[in-house]
């Protein structure tokens, strides 16, 4: 509960209309896109500018009130569930595109801007912002930066981190810092921009960001390769790259995912094959034509049963849109959808897919797998029901074993969705005790009284490692 005198001060800062501690308001912001971590905040506050953010943070600091910054709440790690109460900080008023700088090729935005709105604004000027999380129609840039989100174009163009060049942030003591700049080079001290990217709202509040843009690629083409053998699909991924071709997109969908996506999108995707690769290349026309020809050749040599080049931009767009809808399509099937993002070196994709299928069988749970094969980033997705306690226990064990296997193969517990509350107990598996201690030291120096998104990234107790056969 926020004491009455503090509530009064919040209202003085942001106005009555931007402070909500009603049961309905709190309920709406008690959950995000992650199942099973719902918890009530004490209030929901929507500042109108950075000065109000500073005043609020100082008030929270004085009164030790947790702050949970929230964009659109689409994260998949319970990163915005207010598990320790406090205030949810919304950026619905701070959603402006402040500048598109065509000389320096940058765009400067407030954190609440919707990713797709910004992408469309810069594309109208012939500029390109590559990071394209499938949630881009609703996610915000503030959320993308704090999760260091990836997308379908990550293989060739990298992830959000690779485009953030300057940040304005309010620290937990109310100080404002500016990091980086519209600069191609900058080695002045520690790289605080990179430290803040992916920090999941635990180090400070981003109030402005400058992002790098690049020229729009001239053209693009899309291929759909069908396989009856998952290993053949995985081999194609490695072979394409071994042929020194880096496609824009190299996505994998297994048969159960294909079936569900086709039921949802109805665009004529094949459902009688074990796996498909969806591959896009962009760039100058002659390069795209050459690469697409070579990619088709590699897939055919690696036993693809069919390789089709999309015949029109509309068809290519429909294929990409269908892939982007995979999670939403799967989520319609059962009351609870748990999606993970175990990531391995891309040479281990076949081993990881096989391991996921064996683990699903062992624990008798239904797991569909799709993901960014070119990045080694898979999304094993379990369709379940949180009311079925016996099944949920088995699902948890299955995912623990999947994390363990990913680490054993040289991978990580999360490639793009972040740690949040959900994966905090497993972070030590990836970093070891010393790694956690180093991160904790950074957290403590920024936020000694732990008011910024407490309970995220660092777990009270780490899980014991499970032993998995090699
Ligand atoms: C259908 C679906 C598809 C998805 N596809 C992808 C995908 O392809 N790739 C991918 O990487 N992710 C994907 N995600 C996950 C999610 O959309 C991303 O993590 C996204 O970046 C979250 O944006 P958001 O605005 O919803 O942020 P939120 O979920 O609201 O917040 C995310 C994190 O950022 C922090 N935060 C937000 N704003 C600020 C701020 N201004 N200052 C400090 N901290 C802040 C929050 O505290 C939280 O820790 C998907 C999710 C869904 C539901």
Coordinates of C-alpha atoms and ligand atoms in Angstrom, one line a residue:
X1 CA 0.0 0.0 0.0
X2 CA 1.2 3.5 -0.9
X3 CA 0.8 5.7 2.2
X4 CA -1.8 8.5 1.7
X5 CA 0.8 11.4 2.0
X6 CA 3.0 9.7 -0.7
X7 CA -0.1 9.1 -2.9
X8 CA -0.9 12.8 -2.6
X9 CA 2.6 13.7 -3.7
X10 CA 2.4 11.4 -6.8
X11 CA -0.8 13.1 -7.8
X12 CA 0.8 16.5 -7.4
X13 CA 3.5 15.3 -9.9
X14 CA 1.5 13.6 -12.6
X15 CA -2.1 14.8 -12.0
X16 CA -5.1 12.8 -10.8
X17 CA -5.9 11.4 -14.2
X18 CA -2.4 9.8 -14.4
X19 CA -2.5 8.0 -11.0
X20 CA -4.7 5.0 -10.8
X21 CA -4.9 2.8 -7.7
X22 CA -8.4 1.4 -8.4
X23 CA -8.8 -2.4 -8.3
X24 CA -9.6 -2.5 -12.0
X25 CA -6.6 -0.4 -13.0
X26 CA -4.2 -2.5 -10.8
X27 CA -5.7 -5.7 -12.1
X28 CA -5.1 -4.8 -15.7
X29 CA -1.4 -4.2 -15.0
X30 CA -0.9 -7.2 -12.7
X31 CA 0.2 -9.5 -15.5
X32 CA 2.0 -9.5 -18.8
X33 CA 2.4 -11.9 -21.7
X34 CA 3.9 -14.5 -19.4
X35 CA 1.6 -17.0 -17.7
X36 CA 1.7 -17.8 -14.0
X37 CA 3.3 -14.7 -12.5
X38 CA 0.4 -12.4 -11.9
X39 CA 0.8 -10.0 -9.0
X40 CA -0.9 -6.8 -8.1
X41 CA 0.9 -3.4 -8.2
X42 CA -0.1 -0.7 -5.6
X43 CA -0.7 1.9 -8.3
X44 CA -0.3 2.6 -12.0
X45 CA 1.4 6.0 -12.8
X46 CA 1.7 7.6 -16.3
X47 CA 4.3 10.5 -16.3
X48 CA 4.0 13.0 -19.1
X49 CA 7.7 13.9 -19.5
X50 CA 11.1 13.2 -18.1
X51 CA 10.9 15.8 -15.4
X52 CA 7.9 14.0 -13.9
X53 CA 9.8 10.7 -14.2
X54 CA 12.7 12.3 -12.1
X55 CA 10.3 13.6 -9.4
X56 CA 8.5 10.2 -9.2
X57 CA 11.8 8.3 -9.0
X58 CA 13.0 10.6 -6.2
X59 CA 9.8 10.0 -4.3
X60 CA 10.0 6.2 -4.8
X61 CA 13.7 6.3 -3.6
X62 CA 12.8 8.2 -0.4
X63 CA 10.0 5.8 0.4
X64 CA 11.6 2.6 -0.9
X65 CA 8.7 2.0 -3.4
X66 CA 9.4 -0.5 -6.2
X67 CA 9.2 0.8 -9.8
X68 CA 8.2 -1.5 -12.6
X69 CA 8.7 0.3 -16.0
X70 CA 6.3 -1.1 -18.6
X71 CA 5.9 -0.6 -22.3
X72 CA 3.2 -2.8 -23.8
X73 CA 3.7 -5.8 -21.4
X74 CA 4.4 -8.2 -24.3
X75 CA 7.6 -9.6 -22.7
X76 CA 7.7 -13.4 -22.2
X77 CA 9.8 -13.5 -19.0
X78 CA 7.4 -11.9 -16.5
X79 CA 9.6 -8.8 -16.7
X80 CA 6.7 -6.5 -15.9
X81 CA 4.8 -8.5 -13.3
X82 CA 4.9 -6.4 -10.1
X83 CA 6.0 -9.4 -8.0
X84 CA 7.1 -7.1 -5.2
X85 CA 4.2 -4.6 -5.5
X86 CA 5.0 -0.9 -6.0
X87 CA 4.1 1.2 -9.0
X88 CA 3.8 0.3 -12.6
X89 CA 5.3 3.1 -14.7
X90 CA 3.5 3.6 -18.0
X91 CA 4.9 5.5 -21.0
X92 CA 1.6 6.1 -22.8
X93 CA 2.2 9.9 -22.9
X94 CA 5.9 9.6 -23.8
X95 CA 5.3 8.1 -27.2
X96 CA 6.7 10.6 -29.7
X97 CA 9.1 10.2 -32.6
X98 CA 11.2 13.3 -31.9
X99 CA 13.4 13.4 -35.0
X100 CA 14.5 11.6 -38.1
X101 CA 18.0 12.8 -38.9
X102 CA 18.6 12.0 -42.6
X103 CA 22.2 13.4 -42.5
X104 CA 23.3 11.3 -39.6
X105 CA 20.9 8.4 -40.4
X106 CA 19.4 8.3 -36.9
X107 CA 15.9 8.4 -35.4
X108 CA 15.3 9.8 -31.8
X109 CA 12.3 8.6 -30.0
X110 CA 10.6 8.5 -26.6
X111 CA 10.3 5.1 -25.0
X112 CA 6.6 4.6 -25.5
X113 CA 6.6 4.8 -29.3
X114 CA 5.3 1.6 -30.9
X115 CA 8.0 -0.2 -32.8
X116 CA 6.1 -0.6 -36.1
X117 CA 5.0 3.0 -36.1
X118 CA 8.6 4.0 -36.0
X119 CA 9.7 1.5 -38.6
X120 CA 7.0 2.8 -41.0
X121 CA 7.9 6.4 -40.3
X122 CA 11.6 5.9 -41.3
X123 CA 10.7 3.6 -44.2
X124 CA 8.6 6.4 -45.7
X125 CA 11.9 8.3 -45.9
X126 CA 13.7 5.3 -47.6
X127 CA 15.5 4.4 -44.3
X128 CA 15.6 1.0 -42.6
X129 CA 15.5 0.0 -38.9
X130 CA 16.1 -3.8 -39.1
X131 CA 15.1 -5.2 -35.6
X132 CA 11.6 -6.6 -36.1
X133 CA 10.3 -8.6 -33.2
X134 CA 7.1 -10.4 -34.2
X135 CA 5.3 -8.3 -31.6
X136 CA 6.3 -5.1 -33.3
X137 CA 2.7 -4.0 -34.0
X138 CA 2.2 -3.6 -30.2
X139 CA 5.7 -3.6 -28.5
X140 CA 7.4 -0.3 -27.6
X141 CA 11.0 0.8 -28.3
X142 CA 11.5 1.1 -24.5
X143 CA 10.6 -2.5 -24.1
X144 CA 12.7 -3.6 -27.1
X145 CA 15.7 -1.8 -25.7
X146 CA 15.3 -3.3 -22.3
X147 CA 14.9 -6.8 -23.6
X148 CA 17.5 -6.3 -26.4
X149 CA 14.8 -7.9 -28.6
X150 CA 15.6 -9.7 -31.8
X151 CA 13.5 -10.6 -34.8
X152 CA 13.3 -12.3 -38.1
X153 CA 16.0 -10.1 -39.6
X154 CA 18.5 -10.8 -36.8
X155 CA 20.8 -13.2 -38.7
X156 CA 22.0 -10.5 -41.2
X157 CA 21.3 -7.3 -39.3
X158 CA 21.7 -8.1 -35.6
X159 CA 19.4 -7.2 -32.8
X160 CA 18.2 -4.1 -31.0
X161 CA 21.6 -3.6 -29.2
X162 CA 23.3 -3.1 -32.6
X163 CA 21.1 0.0 -33.4
X164 CA 21.0 1.8 -30.0
X165 CA 23.6 4.6 -30.2
X166 CA 22.5 7.0 -27.5
X167 CA 20.2 6.9 -24.5
X168 CA 18.8 9.3 -21.9
X169 CA 18.1 7.5 -18.6
X170 CA 16.8 8.4 -15.2
X171 CA 18.8 6.6 -12.6
X172 CA 17.3 5.2 -9.4
X173 CA 18.4 8.2 -7.4
X174 CA 16.7 10.6 -9.8
X175 CA 19.9 11.7 -11.7
X176 CA 19.6 12.0 -15.5
X177 CA 22.4 10.6 -17.6
X178 CA 23.0 10.8 -21.4
X179 CA 25.1 8.0 -23.0
X180 CA 26.6 7.8 -26.5
X181 CA 25.5 10.2 -29.2
X182 CA 24.9 10.5 -33.0
X183 CA 28.4 9.1 -33.3
X184 CA 30.0 6.4 -35.5
X185 CA 32.8 6.3 -32.9
X186 CA 32.8 6.9 -29.2
X187 CA 35.1 5.3 -26.6
X188 CA 34.8 7.8 -23.8
X189 CA 34.7 5.6 -20.8
X190 CA 32.6 2.5 -20.1
X191 CA 29.9 1.7 -22.6
X192 CA 26.9 2.6 -20.6
X193 CA 24.6 2.5 -23.6
X194 CA 25.3 -1.3 -24.0
X195 CA 25.0 -1.8 -20.3
X196 CA 21.5 -0.3 -20.2
X197 CA 20.4 -2.2 -23.3
X198 CA 18.9 -5.5 -22.1
X199 CA 19.0 -4.4 -18.5
X200 CA 15.2 -5.2 -18.1
X201 CA 14.3 -2.0 -16.3
X202 CA 16.6 -3.0 -13.4
X203 CA 19.2 -0.2 -13.7
X204 CA 17.2 2.9 -14.7
X205 CA 14.4 4.3 -16.8
X206 CA 15.0 5.1 -20.4
X207 CA 13.3 8.4 -21.3
X208 CA 14.8 8.9 -24.8
X209 CA 16.7 6.8 -27.3
X210 CA 18.6 7.5 -30.5
X211 CA 18.7 4.6 -32.9
X212 CA 20.9 4.0 -36.0
X213 CA 19.3 3.6 -39.4
X214 CA 20.6 2.2 -42.6
X215 CA 19.5 2.7 -46.2
X216 CA 16.6 0.5 -47.3
X217 CA 17.8 -2.6 -49.2
X218 CA 17.0 -2.3 -52.9
X219 CA 15.1 -5.6 -53.3
X220 CA 14.3 -8.9 -51.5
X221 CA 13.2 -12.4 -52.3
X222 CA 11.7 -15.3 -50.2
X223 CA 12.1 -19.0 -50.4
X224 CA 10.1 -21.8 -48.8
X225 CA 12.0 -25.1 -48.5
X226 CA 10.1 -28.3 -47.4
X227 CA 11.6 -31.3 -45.6
X228 CA 10.5 -34.7 -44.5
X229 CA 13.7 -34.9 -42.3
X230 CA 14.3 -32.3 -39.6
X231 CA 18.0 -33.0 -39.6
X232 CA 18.2 -32.3 -43.3
X233 CA 16.6 -28.9 -42.6
X234 CA 19.1 -28.2 -39.9
X235 CA 22.0 -29.3 -42.2
X236 CA 20.7 -26.8 -44.8
X237 CA 21.0 -24.0 -42.3
X238 CA 24.7 -24.7 -41.6
X239 CA 25.4 -25.4 -45.3
X240 CA 23.9 -22.1 -46.5
X241 CA 26.1 -20.2 -44.1
X242 CA 29.1 -22.3 -44.9
X243 CA 28.6 -21.2 -48.5
X244 CA 29.2 -17.7 -47.2
X245 CA 25.7 -16.5 -47.7
X246 CA 24.1 -14.6 -44.8
X247 CA 20.3 -14.5 -45.5
X248 CA 18.2 -11.7 -43.9
X249 CA 15.9 -14.4 -42.5
X250 CA 16.4 -18.1 -41.9
X251 CA 13.4 -19.4 -40.0
X252 CA 12.5 -23.0 -39.0
X253 CA 9.0 -24.3 -38.3
X254 CA 8.2 -27.9 -37.3
X255 CA 5.2 -29.9 -38.5
X256 CA 2.9 -29.2 -35.5
X257 CA 3.6 -25.5 -35.7
X258 CA 3.0 -25.5 -39.4
X259 CA -0.3 -27.1 -38.9
X260 CA -1.5 -24.6 -36.4
X261 CA -0.1 -21.6 -38.3
X262 CA -1.9 -22.8 -41.5
X263 CA -5.2 -23.3 -39.6
X264 CA -4.8 -19.7 -38.4
X265 CA -3.4 -17.9 -41.5
X266 CA -4.9 -20.1 -44.2
X267 CA -2.4 -19.2 -46.9
X268 CA -1.8 -22.7 -48.2
X269 CA 1.2 -23.7 -46.2
X270 CA 2.1 -27.4 -46.5
X271 CA 1.1 -29.4 -43.4
X272 CA 2.2 -32.9 -44.5
X273 CA 6.0 -32.2 -44.1
X274 CA 8.2 -32.5 -41.0
X275 CA 9.7 -29.1 -41.3
X276 CA 10.1 -26.0 -43.4
X277 CA 12.7 -23.3 -43.7
X278 CA 11.5 -19.8 -44.6
X279 CA 14.4 -17.9 -46.1
X280 CA 14.7 -14.3 -47.2
X281 CA 17.5 -12.5 -48.8
X282 CA 17.7 -8.7 -49.5
X283 CA 20.1 -6.3 -51.2
X284 CA 21.0 -5.3 -54.7
X285 CA 19.0 -7.3 -57.3
X286 CA 22.0 -9.3 -58.8
X287 CA 23.2 -10.3 -55.3
X288 CA 19.7 -11.4 -54.2
X289 CA 19.3 -13.4 -57.4
X290 CA 22.7 -15.1 -57.1
X291 CA 22.1 -15.9 -53.4
X292 CA 18.6 -17.2 -53.8
X293 CA 19.8 -19.5 -56.6
X294 CA 22.6 -20.8 -54.5
X295 CA 20.3 -21.2 -51.4
X296 CA 17.8 -23.2 -53.5
X297 CA 20.6 -25.4 -54.7
X298 CA 21.9 -26.1 -51.2
X299 CA 18.4 -26.9 -49.9
X300 CA 17.8 -29.3 -52.8
X301 CA 21.2 -31.0 -52.3
X302 CA 20.3 -31.4 -48.6
X303 CA 17.2 -33.4 -49.4
X304 CA 14.5 -30.7 -49.4
X305 CA 11.5 -32.3 -51.1
X306 CA 10.4 -29.0 -52.6
X307 CA 12.0 -25.5 -52.9
X308 CA 9.7 -22.6 -53.9
X309 CA 10.5 -19.0 -54.5
X310 CA 7.6 -16.7 -53.6
X311 CA 6.3 -15.4 -56.9
X312 CA 5.1 -12.0 -55.7
X313 CA 5.7 -9.5 -52.9
X314 CA 2.2 -10.3 -51.6
X315 CA 3.0 -14.0 -51.3
X316 CA 6.3 -13.3 -49.6
X317 CA 4.7 -10.9 -47.2
X318 CA 1.9 -13.5 -46.4
X319 CA 4.6 -16.1 -45.6
X320 CA 6.5 -13.8 -43.3
X321 CA 3.2 -12.6 -41.6
X322 CA 2.2 -16.3 -41.1
X323 CA 5.6 -16.9 -39.4
X324 CA 5.2 -13.9 -37.2
X325 CA 1.8 -15.2 -36.1
X326 CA 3.2 -18.5 -34.9
X327 CA 3.0 -17.7 -31.2
X328 CA -0.5 -16.2 -31.4
X329 CA -1.7 -19.1 -33.5
X330 CA -0.3 -21.7 -31.0
X331 CA -1.7 -19.7 -28.0
X332 CA -5.3 -20.3 -29.3
X333 CA -5.1 -24.1 -28.7
X334 CA -4.8 -24.5 -24.9
X335 CA -5.4 -22.2 -21.9
X336 CA -1.7 -21.9 -21.1
X337 CA 1.1 -21.3 -23.6
X338 CA 4.7 -21.4 -22.3
X339 CA 7.2 -20.3 -24.9
X340 CA 11.0 -20.5 -24.3
X341 CA 13.9 -19.4 -26.3
X342 CA 16.8 -21.7 -25.7
X343 CA 19.7 -20.8 -28.0
X344 CA 22.6 -22.9 -29.3
X345 CA 25.4 -22.4 -31.8
X346 CA 23.7 -22.8 -35.1
X347 CA 25.8 -25.9 -35.9
X348 CA 23.9 -27.6 -33.0
X349 CA 20.4 -26.9 -34.2
X350 CA 19.7 -30.5 -35.3
X351 CA 20.9 -31.8 -31.9
X352 CA 18.8 -29.3 -30.0
X353 CA 15.6 -30.0 -32.0
X354 CA 16.1 -33.7 -31.5
X355 CA 16.7 -33.2 -27.8
X356 CA 13.6 -31.1 -27.5
X357 CA 11.5 -33.8 -29.1
X358 CA 13.0 -36.5 -26.9
X359 CA 12.4 -34.4 -23.7
X360 CA 8.8 -33.8 -24.7
X361 CA 8.3 -37.5 -25.2
X362 CA 10.0 -38.3 -21.8
X363 CA 7.7 -35.9 -19.9
X364 CA 4.6 -36.6 -22.0
X365 CA 4.1 -33.0 -22.9
X366 CA 3.2 -31.3 -26.2
X367 CA 6.0 -29.1 -27.4
X368 CA 5.9 -27.3 -30.8
X369 CA 9.2 -25.8 -32.0
X370 CA 9.8 -22.9 -34.4
X371 CA 12.4 -20.1 -34.4
X372 CA 15.3 -18.2 -35.8
X373 CA 17.3 -21.2 -37.1
X374 CA 20.0 -19.0 -38.6
X375 CA 20.6 -17.5 -35.1
X376 CA 20.4 -20.9 -33.4
X377 CA 17.5 -19.4 -31.5
X378 CA 14.6 -21.9 -31.0
X379 CA 11.2 -21.3 -29.5
X380 CA 10.1 -24.6 -28.0
X381 CA 6.5 -23.8 -27.1
X382 CA 4.4 -25.9 -24.7
X383 CA 0.7 -25.9 -24.9
X384 CA -0.7 -26.8 -21.5
X385 CA -3.2 -25.8 -18.8
X386 CA -1.9 -24.2 -15.6
X387 CA -4.8 -25.8 -13.7
X388 CA -3.4 -29.2 -14.3
X389 CA -0.8 -29.3 -11.6
X390 CA 0.6 -32.7 -12.5
X391 CA 1.1 -31.6 -16.1
X392 CA 2.6 -28.2 -15.2
X393 CA 5.2 -30.0 -13.0
X394 CA 6.2 -32.2 -15.9
X395 CA 6.3 -29.1 -18.2
X396 CA 8.7 -27.4 -15.7
X397 CA 10.9 -30.4 -15.6
X398 CA 11.0 -30.6 -19.4
X399 CA 12.0 -27.0 -19.7
X400 CA 14.7 -27.4 -17.1
X401 CA 16.1 -30.2 -19.1
X402 CA 15.9 -28.1 -22.3
X403 CA 17.8 -25.3 -20.7
X404 CA 20.4 -27.7 -19.4
X405 CA 20.8 -29.3 -22.8
X406 CA 21.2 -25.8 -24.5
X407 CA 24.0 -24.9 -22.1
X408 CA 25.6 -28.3 -22.6
X409 CA 25.7 -27.6 -26.4
X410 CA 27.4 -24.3 -25.8
X411 CA 24.2 -22.2 -25.8
X412 CA 22.2 -20.1 -23.4
X413 CA 18.9 -20.1 -21.5
X414 CA 17.5 -17.1 -23.5
X415 CA 18.5 -15.6 -26.8
X416 CA 16.1 -12.7 -27.0
X417 CA 13.3 -12.8 -24.4
X418 CA 15.3 -11.9 -21.3
X419 CA 15.5 -13.4 -17.8
X420 CA 12.8 -11.5 -15.9
X421 CA 11.4 -13.6 -13.0
X422 CA 10.8 -16.6 -15.1
X423 CA 14.4 -17.5 -16.0
X424 CA 16.1 -15.9 -12.9
X425 CA 16.5 -19.3 -11.1
X426 CA 18.4 -20.7 -14.1
X427 CA 20.8 -17.7 -14.7
X428 CA 23.5 -19.2 -12.6
X429 CA 23.6 -22.3 -14.9
X430 CA 24.8 -19.9 -17.6
X431 CA 26.9 -17.5 -15.7
X432 CA 28.2 -19.4 -12.7
X433 CA 28.3 -17.9 -9.2
X434 CA 31.1 -15.5 -10.0
X435 CA 29.2 -14.2 -13.1
X436 CA 26.1 -13.6 -11.0
X437 CA 28.2 -11.8 -8.3
X438 CA 29.7 -9.5 -11.0
X439 CA 26.3 -8.6 -12.4
X440 CA 24.9 -8.1 -8.8
X441 CA 27.8 -5.7 -8.1
X442 CA 26.7 -3.6 -11.1
X443 CA 23.0 -3.7 -10.0
X444 CA 24.0 -2.7 -6.4
X445 CA 26.1 0.3 -7.5
X446 CA 23.2 1.7 -9.7
X447 CA 20.4 0.8 -7.4
X448 CA 21.6 0.2 -3.8
X449 CA 18.2 0.0 -2.3
X450 CA 16.8 -2.2 -5.1
X451 CA 13.8 -0.2 -6.2
X452 CA 14.2 -0.7 -10.0
X453 CA 12.1 -3.7 -11.1
X454 CA 13.1 -5.8 -8.0
X455 CA 12.8 -9.6 -8.3
X456 CA 13.9 -9.6 -12.0
X457 CA 17.1 -11.1 -13.3
X458 CA 18.4 -12.1 -9.9
X459 CA 16.6 -15.0 -8.1
X460 CA 16.3 -15.5 -4.4
X461 CA 17.3 -19.1 -4.9
X462 CA 19.0 -20.7 -7.9
X463 CA 17.7 -24.0 -9.2
X464 CA 19.8 -27.1 -8.7
X465 CA 21.3 -28.2 -12.0
X466 CA 19.7 -31.3 -13.5
X467 CA 21.9 -34.0 -14.8
X468 CA 21.3 -34.8 -18.4
X469 CA 23.0 -37.5 -20.4
X470 CA 25.4 -36.1 -23.1
Ligands
LIG1 C1 3.2 -12.6 -29.9 C2 4.6 -12.2 -29.4 C3 5.7 -12.2 -30.3 C4 6.9 -11.9 -29.8 N1 8.0 -11.9 -30.7 C5 9.2 -11.5 -30.3 C6 10.3 -11.6 -31.2 O1 10.2 -11.9 -32.4 N2 11.5 -11.2 -30.7 C7 11.7 -10.9 -29.4 O2 12.9 -10.6 -29.1 N3 10.7 -10.8 -28.6 C8 9.5 -11.1 -29.0 N4 8.4 -11.1 -28.1 C9 8.7 -10.6 -26.7 C10 8.3 -9.1 -26.5 O3 7.4 -8.6 -27.4 C11 9.6 -8.2 -26.5 O4 10.4 -8.5 -25.4 C12 9.3 -6.7 -26.5 O5 10.6 -6.0 -26.7 C13 8.7 -6.2 -25.3 O6 8.2 -4.9 -25.6 P1 7.1 -4.2 -24.6 O7 6.9 -2.8 -25.1 O8 5.9 -5.0 -24.6 O9 7.9 -4.2 -23.2 P2 7.4 -4.7 -21.8 O10 7.0 -6.1 -21.9 O11 6.4 -3.8 -21.3 O12 8.7 -4.5 -21.0 C14 9.9 -5.3 -21.3 C15 11.0 -4.9 -20.3 O13 11.4 -3.6 -20.5 C16 11.3 -2.8 -19.3 N5 11.0 -1.5 -19.8 C17 10.0 -1.1 -20.7 N6 10.1 0.2 -20.9 C18 11.1 0.7 -20.2 C19 11.8 2.0 -20.1 N7 11.3 3.0 -20.7 N8 12.8 2.1 -19.2 C20 13.3 1.0 -18.5 N9 12.8 -0.2 -18.7 C21 11.7 -0.4 -19.5 C22 10.3 -3.5 -18.5 O14 10.5 -3.2 -17.1 C23 10.6 -5.0 -18.8 O15 11.7 -5.5 -18.1 C24 7.1 -11.4 -28.5 C25 6.0 -11.4 -27.6 C26 4.8 -11.8 -28.1 C27 3.6 -11.7 -27.1

